[in-house]
Amino acid sequence: MKLYTYWRSTAAYRVRIALNLKGINADLESVHLVKDGGQQHSPAYVEMNPAHLVPTLVLYDGTVLTQSLAIIDYLEALQPDPALLPPDPVERAHVLAAAHVVAMDIHPVNNLRVVAHLGDTFGAGPKDKKAWMCHWMDRGFAALEQMVRKDTRFSFGDKPTLADICLVAQYYNARRWGVDLTPYPRLTEIEETCLALPAFADARPEAQPDAE
């Protein structure tokens, strides 16, 4: 099994955490999103992933999976224990809603290609791009701070779920861009609890072999 990844990609970060939590080994293949005009645009890579994005997971039989949440869903089905989604339908919906705030509300508008388009098409400078990214992270984190439970170790219980995976990966990006996280004490507490686990700590961007 091979994971095409990039150390700073929050989407790839999610999959690395999930693999670690599941105890599933995957060889890591770096796809540099900036060097050489972006290696994700190379013909060989686009043949695997037409969206020009990371991560991509290639299974032992050559089957190719893309999109981080779809890959994690596959891992959940492949190895249900430890579960990343609770069995109760209502609790499952709560976890998915929190995960989707990150993966569908925050991350898509903060993607590298979106920020590049802001500059190329609308003339946004570095300060404008930073303000854009911080704005959408603040909007999402404000919602998440109210959505997660206050009486548990992790976002929705005493074991990490998909919501925690998405939160920790996005928090890395928030710190990178200088988001003021003081209004989100519960989210910060959850991040600290998660990063104390080797599965999360070993997946951190700075711990990756292609980290710069």
Coordinates of C-alpha atoms in Angstrom, one line a residue:
M1 CA 0.0 0.0 0.0
K2 CA 1.4 3.4 -0.9
L3 CA 0.2 6.9 0.2
Y4 CA 1.1 9.8 -2.1
T5 CA 1.4 12.7 0.4
Y6 CA 2.8 16.1 1.0
W7 CA 4.1 17.0 4.5
R8 CA 2.1 20.3 4.7
S9 CA -1.2 19.0 3.2
T10 CA -3.9 18.9 5.8
A11 CA -5.9 16.4 3.8
A12 CA -2.9 14.0 3.6
Y13 CA -2.3 14.7 7.4
R14 CA -5.8 13.3 8.1
V15 CA -5.1 10.1 6.2
R16 CA -1.7 9.6 8.0
I17 CA -3.5 9.9 11.3
A18 CA -6.1 7.4 10.4
L19 CA -3.5 4.9 9.1
N20 CA -1.7 5.3 12.4
L21 CA -4.8 4.9 14.5
K22 CA -5.7 1.8 12.6
G23 CA -2.2 0.4 12.7
I24 CA -2.1 0.1 8.9
N25 CA 1.3 0.5 7.3
A26 CA 1.7 2.4 4.0
D27 CA 4.8 3.5 2.1
L28 CA 4.9 7.2 1.8
E29 CA 5.6 8.9 -1.6
S30 CA 6.1 12.6 -1.5
V31 CA 4.3 14.8 -4.1
H32 CA 5.7 18.3 -3.7
L33 CA 2.9 20.7 -4.3
V34 CA 5.1 23.7 -5.0
K35 CA 8.4 22.5 -6.5
D36 CA 8.7 22.1 -10.3
G37 CA 5.4 23.9 -10.8
G38 CA 3.7 21.4 -8.5
Q39 CA 4.4 17.7 -9.0
Q40 CA 0.7 17.0 -8.6
H41 CA 0.3 18.3 -12.1
S42 CA 2.7 15.8 -13.7
P43 CA 1.0 13.5 -16.3
A44 CA 1.9 10.4 -14.3
Y45 CA 0.3 11.7 -11.2
V46 CA -2.8 13.1 -12.9
E47 CA -3.4 9.7 -14.4
M48 CA -3.9 8.4 -10.9
N49 CA -5.6 11.5 -9.5
P50 CA -7.4 13.6 -12.1
A51 CA -8.1 16.3 -9.4
H52 CA -4.4 17.1 -9.2
L53 CA -4.6 16.8 -5.4
V54 CA -3.1 14.8 -2.6
P55 CA -3.6 12.4 -0.9
T56 CA -3.8 9.3 -3.2
L57 CA -3.8 5.8 -1.8
V58 CA -2.7 2.9 -4.0
L59 CA -3.8 -0.5 -2.7
Y60 CA -1.8 -3.7 -3.0
D61 CA -3.7 -4.7 -6.1
G62 CA -3.1 -1.4 -7.8
T63 CA -6.6 0.1 -7.0
V64 CA -6.4 3.9 -6.6
L65 CA -8.3 5.8 -4.0
T66 CA -8.5 9.6 -3.8
Q67 CA -10.1 12.2 -1.5
S68 CA -9.1 12.0 2.2
L69 CA -12.6 11.4 3.6
A70 CA -13.2 8.6 1.0
I71 CA -9.9 7.0 1.9
I72 CA -10.6 7.2 5.6
D73 CA -14.0 5.7 4.9
Y74 CA -12.3 2.8 3.1
L75 CA -9.9 2.3 6.0
E76 CA -12.8 2.3 8.4
A77 CA -14.5 -0.5 6.4
L78 CA -11.3 -2.4 6.0
Q79 CA -10.4 -2.3 9.7
P80 CA -13.4 -1.3 11.8
D81 CA -11.5 -1.4 15.1
P82 CA -10.7 1.1 16.4
A83 CA -13.8 2.8 15.1
L84 CA -13.5 6.4 13.9
L85 CA -17.3 6.8 13.8
P86 CA -19.6 5.8 16.6
P87 CA -22.3 3.1 15.9
D88 CA -25.2 5.2 17.2
P89 CA -26.8 7.0 14.2
V90 CA -27.2 10.3 16.0
E91 CA -23.7 10.3 17.5
R92 CA -22.3 9.3 14.1
A93 CA -24.1 12.3 12.5
H94 CA -22.7 14.7 15.2
V95 CA -19.1 13.4 14.5
L96 CA -19.6 13.7 10.7
A97 CA -21.1 17.2 11.0
A98 CA -18.0 18.4 12.9
A99 CA -15.6 16.7 10.5
H100 CA -17.5 18.3 7.6
V101 CA -17.2 21.8 9.1
V102 CA -13.4 21.3 8.5
A103 CA -13.3 19.2 5.4
M104 CA -16.2 20.9 3.5
D105 CA -16.5 24.4 4.9
I106 CA -13.0 25.5 5.9
H107 CA -10.5 23.4 3.9
P108 CA -11.9 23.8 0.3
V109 CA -11.7 27.7 0.4
N110 CA -8.2 27.5 2.0
N111 CA -6.8 25.1 -0.5
L112 CA -3.5 26.1 -2.1
R113 CA -5.1 26.4 -5.6
V114 CA -7.9 28.6 -4.3
V115 CA -5.4 31.0 -2.7
A116 CA -3.3 31.0 -5.8
H117 CA -6.4 31.9 -7.9
L118 CA -7.2 34.8 -5.6
G119 CA -3.8 36.3 -6.5
D120 CA -3.7 35.4 -10.2
T121 CA -7.2 36.4 -11.0
F122 CA -8.2 39.1 -8.4
G123 CA -4.8 40.5 -7.5
A124 CA -4.8 39.4 -3.9
G125 CA -1.5 40.1 -2.2
P126 CA 0.1 38.1 0.7
K127 CA -1.8 40.1 3.4
D128 CA -5.1 39.6 1.5
K129 CA -4.5 35.9 1.2
K130 CA -3.7 35.5 4.8
A131 CA -6.8 37.5 5.8
W132 CA -8.9 35.3 3.6
M133 CA -7.6 32.0 5.1
C134 CA -7.8 33.2 8.7
H135 CA -11.4 34.5 8.1
W136 CA -12.7 31.1 7.1
M137 CA -10.8 29.2 9.8
D138 CA -12.2 31.6 12.4
R139 CA -15.8 31.1 11.1
G140 CA -15.4 27.3 11.2
F141 CA -13.6 27.1 14.5
A142 CA -16.3 29.3 16.1
A143 CA -18.9 26.8 15.1
L144 CA -16.8 23.8 16.1
E145 CA -16.2 25.3 19.6
Q146 CA -19.9 25.1 20.2
M147 CA -20.4 21.7 18.4
V148 CA -18.0 19.5 20.3
R149 CA -18.7 18.1 23.7
K150 CA -17.3 19.8 26.8
D151 CA -17.2 16.8 29.1
T152 CA -15.1 14.3 27.2
R153 CA -11.4 13.7 26.4
F154 CA -11.9 14.1 22.7
S155 CA -14.5 15.9 20.6
F156 CA -17.3 13.4 21.2
G157 CA -16.1 10.8 23.6
D158 CA -13.1 9.2 25.3
K159 CA -11.6 7.9 22.0
P160 CA -10.6 9.9 19.0
T161 CA -12.9 10.0 16.0
L162 CA -12.9 11.5 12.5
A163 CA -13.8 14.8 14.0
D164 CA -10.6 14.9 16.0
I165 CA -8.6 13.9 12.9
C166 CA -10.0 16.7 10.9
L167 CA -9.6 19.2 13.7
V168 CA -6.0 18.5 14.5
A169 CA -5.0 18.7 10.8
Q170 CA -6.7 22.0 10.4
Y171 CA -5.3 23.4 13.6
Y172 CA -1.8 22.9 12.1
N173 CA -2.8 25.1 9.2
A174 CA -4.3 27.6 11.6
R175 CA -1.0 27.9 13.5
R176 CA 0.9 28.2 10.3
W177 CA -1.1 31.2 9.2
G178 CA -1.2 32.9 12.6
V179 CA -4.9 32.4 13.5
D180 CA -5.6 33.6 17.1
L181 CA -6.7 30.4 18.8
T182 CA -7.5 31.9 22.2
P183 CA -11.2 32.1 21.5
Y184 CA -11.3 28.3 21.1
P185 CA -10.1 26.9 24.4
R186 CA -12.0 23.6 24.0
L187 CA -10.6 23.0 20.6
T188 CA -7.1 23.7 21.8
E189 CA -7.6 21.3 24.7
I190 CA -8.7 18.6 22.3
E191 CA -5.7 19.2 20.0
E192 CA -3.3 18.8 23.0
T193 CA -5.0 15.6 24.0
C194 CA -4.7 14.2 20.5
L195 CA -1.1 15.2 19.9
A196 CA -0.2 13.3 23.1
L197 CA -1.0 10.1 21.3
P198 CA 1.7 8.6 19.0
A199 CA -0.8 8.1 16.2
F200 CA -1.3 11.8 15.9
A201 CA 2.2 13.0 16.9
D202 CA 3.9 10.7 14.3
A203 CA 1.6 12.0 11.6
R204 CA 2.6 15.7 12.2
P205 CA 3.9 17.5 9.2
E206 CA 7.2 18.3 10.8
A207 CA 7.7 14.6 11.5
Q208 CA 7.4 13.6 7.9
P209 CA 10.5 12.5 5.8
D210 CA 9.8 15.2 3.2
A211 CA 9.4 18.0 5.8
E212 CA 11.3 21.2 4.9

